[in-house]
Amino acid sequence: GQQVMQIPQYQHVQEGEDFTTYCNSSTTLSNIQWYKQRPGGHPVFLIQLVKSGEVKKQKRLTFQFGEAKKNSSLHITATQTTDVGTYFCAGPVDTSRRALTFGSGTRLQVQP
Amino acid sequence: GAGVSQSPSNKVTEKGKDVELRCDPISGHTALYWYRQSLGQGLEFLIYFQGNSAPDKSGLPSDRFSAERTGGSVSTLTIQRTQQEDSAVYLCASTTSRDRMAEAFFGQGTRLTVV
């Protein structure tokens, strides 16, 4: 079925190392959103990308939307313990369904 | 209210009982989602309401699950004859968007445990 895949499922890094999570859709997306869920919390919106090849930055976080609008990435430079959580991408994958489809998520653990 | 409110925050129920979960979206938000999240897993879409349009129920896992949204605001998700596999966190989200282009605001969720 139409879906959004994320890799890796889990990553453990030392504080100060970089981290990247990748999101791949089986269909072309009109837009993609990224969310962060802290342990025990609920997903919180980070950013939305709309244009092909778009790159947006939020401090140490860099978000990219692929040229074909079927993949996206989130890169964190010099991770901190506050970056711990699960990062989800989400998009309108299924045009017959009006809801956002969330990726499986990447859980980031940062070792101090 | 200031954000999406869900109640109860925790619910423990016996297998076979019915449960009702409530979601109060952000005032003025026309779209409302229900998702289910099992421990350590992703978000599983359940149902989507948009204004007065017919809801998208394509994610409901069985006919034991139903949801309604009264007056375009408060929504209730009902699970009949609960089973242990229904144990999960049920998350509600609302958004202003008609076309899935806007940020979704999530509630804190209801943690359902079926014993």
XYZ file of C-alpha atoms in Angstrom:
227
model
C 0.000 0.000 0.000
C 0.924 3.637 -0.199
C 3.091 4.498 2.737
C 5.922 6.511 4.193
C 9.085 4.721 5.306
C 11.685 6.107 7.634
C 15.213 4.930 8.307
C 16.855 4.217 10.591
C 14.315 2.991 13.129
C 16.670 3.804 15.961
C 19.957 5.624 16.393
C 22.166 6.042 19.423
C 24.791 8.800 19.204
C 27.266 10.463 21.493
C 26.473 14.046 22.360
C 28.104 16.289 19.770
C 27.784 13.795 16.916
C 25.570 14.471 13.936
C 22.338 12.614 13.184
C 20.269 12.132 10.043
C 16.902 10.485 9.473
C 15.507 9.760 6.028
C 11.917 9.622 4.876
C 10.759 7.958 1.657
C 7.302 8.004 0.151
C 5.883 5.590 -2.377
C 4.122 8.521 -4.053
C 4.935 12.113 -4.925
C 3.976 14.441 -2.094
C 2.536 17.916 -2.320
C 4.194 18.679 0.999
C 5.941 16.974 3.874
C 5.873 17.756 7.560
C 8.234 16.798 10.363
C 7.259 16.219 13.980
C 9.178 15.474 17.161
C 7.827 13.373 20.002
C 9.685 13.479 23.294
C 9.526 10.339 25.475
C 6.119 10.224 27.118
C 4.915 13.203 25.111
C 2.857 13.889 22.027
C 4.059 14.784 18.523
C 4.928 18.446 18.064
C 5.184 20.076 14.662
C 8.655 21.144 13.583
C 8.381 22.285 9.970
C 6.686 21.882 6.608
C 8.389 21.674 3.220
C 6.492 22.337 0.020
C 8.846 23.056 -2.874
C 10.958 20.568 -4.802
C 14.543 20.674 -3.517
C 13.617 22.954 -0.639
C 16.035 23.261 2.272
C 15.068 24.857 5.571
C 17.110 25.350 8.719
C 16.125 25.722 12.337
C 19.270 26.322 14.394
C 21.058 22.942 14.350
C 18.300 21.207 12.351
C 18.360 21.102 8.544
C 15.363 19.799 6.609
C 15.453 18.878 2.945
C 12.765 17.930 0.422
C 13.917 15.880 -2.529
C 13.803 17.087 -6.110
C 11.196 14.460 -6.983
C 9.199 15.286 -3.839
C 9.233 11.646 -2.768
C 11.870 11.822 -0.071
C 13.012 14.078 2.699
C 15.672 14.219 5.367
C 16.261 15.786 8.749
C 19.852 16.395 9.804
C 20.865 17.475 13.293
C 24.328 18.940 13.727
C 26.161 18.428 17.018
C 23.376 16.643 18.867
C 22.458 17.578 22.417
C 20.596 15.573 25.051
C 17.575 17.789 24.431
C 17.334 16.290 20.936
C 16.288 12.932 22.392
C 12.964 11.718 21.047
C 11.287 10.194 18.026
C 11.211 12.116 14.767
C 8.332 11.507 12.383
C 7.754 12.679 8.859
C 4.191 12.948 7.587
C 2.555 13.637 4.284
C -0.591 13.262 2.206
C 0.567 10.002 0.676
C -2.757 8.561 -0.363
C -4.696 10.914 -2.578
C -7.876 8.946 -1.922
C -7.451 9.498 1.783
C -7.573 12.973 3.176
C -5.536 12.293 6.286
C -1.854 12.767 6.913
C 0.118 9.527 6.828
C 2.919 9.364 9.342
C 6.190 7.575 8.835
C 7.288 4.866 11.223
C 9.577 7.284 13.036
C 13.242 7.352 13.994
C 14.039 7.162 17.693
C 17.121 9.144 18.659
C 19.019 8.494 21.844
C 21.857 10.860 22.774
C 24.526 9.703 25.192
C 25.917 12.584 27.292
C -8.991 26.447 24.768
C -5.265 26.943 24.349
C -4.648 23.524 22.870
C -6.182 20.183 22.015
C -7.616 18.581 25.126
C -8.205 14.870 25.535
C -9.928 12.997 28.318
C -9.425 10.864 30.204
C -5.646 10.910 30.209
C -5.582 7.317 31.377
C -8.207 4.599 31.176
C -8.014 1.046 32.455
C -10.880 -1.150 31.415
C -11.802 -4.786 31.511
C -11.825 -6.816 28.343
C -15.263 -6.748 26.763
C -16.302 -3.372 28.158
C -17.022 -0.326 26.000
C -14.962 2.859 26.324
C -15.422 6.433 25.145
C -12.518 8.765 24.549
C -13.063 12.474 24.158
C -11.237 15.136 22.174
C -11.747 18.905 22.364
C -9.969 20.453 19.382
C -8.607 23.969 19.170
C -11.451 26.407 18.648
C -11.932 27.193 14.973
C -10.043 24.174 13.686
C -12.135 22.476 11.034
C -10.161 19.250 10.698
C -9.771 16.605 13.381
C -7.772 13.381 13.320
C -7.652 10.327 15.546
C -4.484 8.235 15.589
C -3.453 5.229 17.628
C 0.086 4.656 18.877
C 1.166 1.356 20.373
C 4.205 1.310 22.641
C 7.318 2.302 20.733
C 5.470 2.350 17.429
C 4.415 4.934 14.878
C 1.086 6.678 14.478
C -1.685 4.586 12.986
C -4.404 6.654 11.301
C -7.930 5.872 12.470
C -10.374 8.523 11.277
C -10.455 12.067 9.888
C -13.184 14.718 10.116
C -13.214 17.837 7.951
C -15.962 20.367 8.480
C -19.344 18.993 7.475
C -17.926 16.497 5.001
C -18.365 12.774 5.486
C -15.534 11.496 7.688
C -12.717 9.390 6.296
C -13.119 6.186 8.303
C -10.719 4.128 6.249
C -8.293 3.619 9.145
C -10.717 2.159 11.665
C -9.428 -1.356 12.391
C -12.795 -3.031 12.967
C -16.496 -2.345 13.363
C -15.949 -2.175 17.122
C -14.473 1.276 16.542
C -16.596 4.309 15.778
C -16.252 8.053 16.133
C -18.419 11.082 15.860
C -17.919 14.792 15.894
C -20.799 16.854 17.186
C -21.343 20.404 16.007
C -18.039 20.401 14.202
C -16.169 20.575 17.492
C -15.883 17.896 20.180
C -15.213 14.359 19.008
C -15.668 11.033 20.760
C -14.005 7.786 19.794
C -15.907 4.731 20.989
C -14.452 1.264 21.236
C -16.988 -1.475 21.881
C -16.192 -4.835 23.444
C -12.583 -3.855 24.057
C -9.817 -6.384 23.446
C -6.305 -6.484 24.851
C -4.867 -5.552 21.464
C -6.752 -2.244 21.722
C -4.317 -1.164 24.444
C -2.460 1.871 23.121
C -2.270 5.638 23.341
C -5.050 7.283 21.357
C -4.035 10.665 20.010
C -6.287 13.367 18.664
C -5.049 16.219 16.483
C -6.719 19.237 14.955
C -5.767 21.573 12.151
C -7.142 24.505 10.234
C -6.422 22.959 6.891
C -8.776 21.571 4.324
C -5.941 20.233 2.212
C -3.501 18.735 4.719
C -1.114 21.646 4.312
C -1.245 22.985 7.829
C 0.370 22.019 11.087
C -1.462 19.399 13.139
C -1.767 20.143 16.845
C -1.870 17.041 19.006
C -3.471 16.461 22.367
C -1.660 14.689 25.164
C -3.437 11.465 24.335
C -5.470 8.901 26.237
C -3.542 5.851 27.395
C -5.939 2.920 27.197
C -5.116 -0.312 28.988
C -7.381 -3.304 28.520
C -6.927 -5.947 31.207
